[in-house]
mmCIF file of C-alpha atoms in Angstrom:
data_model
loop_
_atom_site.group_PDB
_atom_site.id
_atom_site.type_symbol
_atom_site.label_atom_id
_atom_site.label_comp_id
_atom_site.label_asym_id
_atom_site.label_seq_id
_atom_site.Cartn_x
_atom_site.Cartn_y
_atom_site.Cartn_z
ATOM 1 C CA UNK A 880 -5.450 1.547 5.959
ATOM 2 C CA UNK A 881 -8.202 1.360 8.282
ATOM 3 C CA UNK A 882 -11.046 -2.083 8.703
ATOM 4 C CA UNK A 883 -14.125 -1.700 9.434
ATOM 5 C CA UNK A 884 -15.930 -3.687 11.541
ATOM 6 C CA UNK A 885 -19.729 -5.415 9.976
ATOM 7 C CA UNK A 886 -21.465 -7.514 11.797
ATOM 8 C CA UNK A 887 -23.043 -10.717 10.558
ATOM 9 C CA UNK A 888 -25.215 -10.108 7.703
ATOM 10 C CA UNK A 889 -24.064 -6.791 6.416
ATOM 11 C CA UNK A 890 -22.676 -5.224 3.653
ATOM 12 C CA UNK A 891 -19.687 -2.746 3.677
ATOM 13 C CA UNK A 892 -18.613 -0.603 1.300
ATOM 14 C CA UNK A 893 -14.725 0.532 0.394
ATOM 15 C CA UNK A 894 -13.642 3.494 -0.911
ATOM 16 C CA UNK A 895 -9.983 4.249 -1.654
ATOM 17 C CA UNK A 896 -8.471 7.105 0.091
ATOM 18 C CA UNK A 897 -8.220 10.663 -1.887
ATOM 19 C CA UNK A 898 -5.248 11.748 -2.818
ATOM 20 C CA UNK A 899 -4.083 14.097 -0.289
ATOM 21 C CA UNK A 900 -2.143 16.476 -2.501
ATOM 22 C CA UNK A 901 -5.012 16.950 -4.630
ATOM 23 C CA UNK A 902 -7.666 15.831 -3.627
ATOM 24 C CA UNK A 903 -8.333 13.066 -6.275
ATOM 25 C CA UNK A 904 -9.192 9.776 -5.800
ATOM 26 C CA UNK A 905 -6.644 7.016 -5.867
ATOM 27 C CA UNK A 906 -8.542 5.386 -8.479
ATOM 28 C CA UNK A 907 -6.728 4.511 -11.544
ATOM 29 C CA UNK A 908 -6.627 2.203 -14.922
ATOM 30 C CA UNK A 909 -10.046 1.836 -14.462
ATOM 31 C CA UNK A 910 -10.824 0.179 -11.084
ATOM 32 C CA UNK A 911 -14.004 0.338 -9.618
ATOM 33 C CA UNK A 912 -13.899 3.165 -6.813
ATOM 34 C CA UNK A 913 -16.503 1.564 -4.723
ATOM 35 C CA UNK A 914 -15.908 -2.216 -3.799
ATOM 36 C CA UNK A 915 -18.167 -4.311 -2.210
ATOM 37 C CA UNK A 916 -18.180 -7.704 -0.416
ATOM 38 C CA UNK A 917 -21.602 -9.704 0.461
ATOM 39 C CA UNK A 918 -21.456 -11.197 4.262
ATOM 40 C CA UNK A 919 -24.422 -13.870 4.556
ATOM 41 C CA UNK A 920 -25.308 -14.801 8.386
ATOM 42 C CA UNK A 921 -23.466 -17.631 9.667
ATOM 43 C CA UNK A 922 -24.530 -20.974 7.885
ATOM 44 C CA UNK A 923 -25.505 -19.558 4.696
ATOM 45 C CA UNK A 924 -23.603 -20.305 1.842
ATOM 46 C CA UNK A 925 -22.762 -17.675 -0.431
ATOM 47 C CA UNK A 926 -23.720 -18.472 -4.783
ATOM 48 C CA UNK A 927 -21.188 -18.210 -7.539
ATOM 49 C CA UNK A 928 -21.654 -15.163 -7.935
ATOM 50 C CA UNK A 929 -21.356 -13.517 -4.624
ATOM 51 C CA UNK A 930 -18.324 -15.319 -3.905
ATOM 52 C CA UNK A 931 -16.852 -14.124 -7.848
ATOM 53 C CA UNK A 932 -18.167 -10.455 -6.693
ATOM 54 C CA UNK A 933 -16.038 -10.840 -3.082
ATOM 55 C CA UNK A 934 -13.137 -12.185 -4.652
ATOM 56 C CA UNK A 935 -13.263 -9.641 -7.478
ATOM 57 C CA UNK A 936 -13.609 -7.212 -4.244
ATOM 58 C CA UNK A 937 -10.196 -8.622 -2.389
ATOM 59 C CA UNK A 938 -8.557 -8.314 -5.287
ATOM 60 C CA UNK A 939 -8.902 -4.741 -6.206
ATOM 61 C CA UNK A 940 -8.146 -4.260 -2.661
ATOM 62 C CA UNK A 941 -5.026 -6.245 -2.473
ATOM 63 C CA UNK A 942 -4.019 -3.867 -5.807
ATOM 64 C CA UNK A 943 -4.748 -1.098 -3.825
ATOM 65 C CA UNK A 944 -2.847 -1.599 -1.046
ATOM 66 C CA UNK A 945 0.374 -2.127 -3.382
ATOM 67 C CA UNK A 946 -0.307 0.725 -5.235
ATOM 68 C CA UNK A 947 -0.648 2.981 -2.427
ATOM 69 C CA UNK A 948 3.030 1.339 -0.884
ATOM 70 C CA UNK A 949 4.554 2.120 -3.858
ATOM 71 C CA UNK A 950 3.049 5.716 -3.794
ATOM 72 C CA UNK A 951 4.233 6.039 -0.340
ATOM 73 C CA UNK A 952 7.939 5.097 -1.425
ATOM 74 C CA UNK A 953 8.096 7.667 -4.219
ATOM 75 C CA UNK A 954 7.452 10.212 -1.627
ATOM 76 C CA UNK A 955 9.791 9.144 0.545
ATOM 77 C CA UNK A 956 12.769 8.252 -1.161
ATOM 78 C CA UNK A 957 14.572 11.353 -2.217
ATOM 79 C CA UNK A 958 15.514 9.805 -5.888
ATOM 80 C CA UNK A 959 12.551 8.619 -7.105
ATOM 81 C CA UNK A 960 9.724 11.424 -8.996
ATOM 82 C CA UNK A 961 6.004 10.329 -8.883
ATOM 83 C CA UNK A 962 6.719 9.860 -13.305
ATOM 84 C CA UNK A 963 8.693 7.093 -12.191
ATOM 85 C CA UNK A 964 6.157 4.000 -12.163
ATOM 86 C CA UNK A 965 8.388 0.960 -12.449
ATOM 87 C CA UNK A 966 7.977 -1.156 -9.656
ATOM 88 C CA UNK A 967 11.410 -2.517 -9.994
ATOM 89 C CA UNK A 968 13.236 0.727 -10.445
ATOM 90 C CA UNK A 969 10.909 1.678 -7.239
ATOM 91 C CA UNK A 970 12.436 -1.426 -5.267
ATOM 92 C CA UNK A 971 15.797 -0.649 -6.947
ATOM 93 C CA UNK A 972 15.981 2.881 -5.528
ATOM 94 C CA UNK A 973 14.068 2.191 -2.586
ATOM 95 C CA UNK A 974 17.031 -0.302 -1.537
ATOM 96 C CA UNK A 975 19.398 1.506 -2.341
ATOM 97 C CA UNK A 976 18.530 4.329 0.126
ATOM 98 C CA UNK A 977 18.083 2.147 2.987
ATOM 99 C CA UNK A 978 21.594 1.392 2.006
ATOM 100 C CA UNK A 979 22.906 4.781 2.287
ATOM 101 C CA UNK A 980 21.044 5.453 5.244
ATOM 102 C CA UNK A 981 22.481 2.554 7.009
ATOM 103 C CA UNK A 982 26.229 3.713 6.199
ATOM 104 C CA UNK A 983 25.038 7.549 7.291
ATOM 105 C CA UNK A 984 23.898 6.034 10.340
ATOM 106 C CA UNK A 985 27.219 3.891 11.006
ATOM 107 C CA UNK A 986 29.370 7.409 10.046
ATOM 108 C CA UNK A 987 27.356 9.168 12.650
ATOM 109 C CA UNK A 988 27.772 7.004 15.246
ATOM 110 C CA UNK A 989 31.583 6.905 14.341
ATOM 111 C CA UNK A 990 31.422 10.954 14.901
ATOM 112 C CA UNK A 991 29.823 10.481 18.197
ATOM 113 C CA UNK A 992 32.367 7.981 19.687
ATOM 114 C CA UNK A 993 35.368 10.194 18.398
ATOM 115 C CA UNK A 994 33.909 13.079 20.123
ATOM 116 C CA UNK A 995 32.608 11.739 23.400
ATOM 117 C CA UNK A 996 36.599 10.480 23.946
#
């Protein structure tokens, strides 16, 4: 995910990325698609408020970024389907192919030394 860069003072806006399959946006259960976060000049103190509004900001980003990992491992590992929304079954299945991958890599390598004697 890319940061932008504000200087002192600014705004910035963030949008989360579209979908690429289909174009969508990756905004679900009802999260805001556009967060914002107030920077004040250095010195000033931000109110109540602004500081609820930027952590309220962080937040849905934070979610964001998780959701979009676990998105990324349902594409990746081979036995999971995108209906399949359990994070712990993700983790689950997502260890276990790192696990198979490791002992594919370890059979390879066996197949390489047997052949290069």
């Amino acid at each position: 995910m890319e940061q932008l860069d504000t200087p002192i003072g600014a705004t910035y806006d963030y949008s989360p990325p579209a979908d690429t399959a289909s174009g969508k946006s990756a905004k679900k259960r009802g999260s805001a698609a556009r967060v914002s976060r107030v920077i004040k000049k250095k010195g000033e103190l931000l109110t109540e408020p602004e500081k609820k509004a930027n952590h309220i900001a962080s937040e849905q980003k934070r979610r964001l970024n998780i959701r979009v990992g676990y998105d990324q491992l349902i594409q990746i590992v081979p036995t999971l389907t995108p209906s399949q929304r359990s994070e712990a079954l993700i983790l689950q299945k997502t260890v276990e192919y790192i696990k198979y991958l490791i002992m594919e890599r370890e059979i390879l390598e066996g197949q390489m030394k047997e052949a290069n004697r």
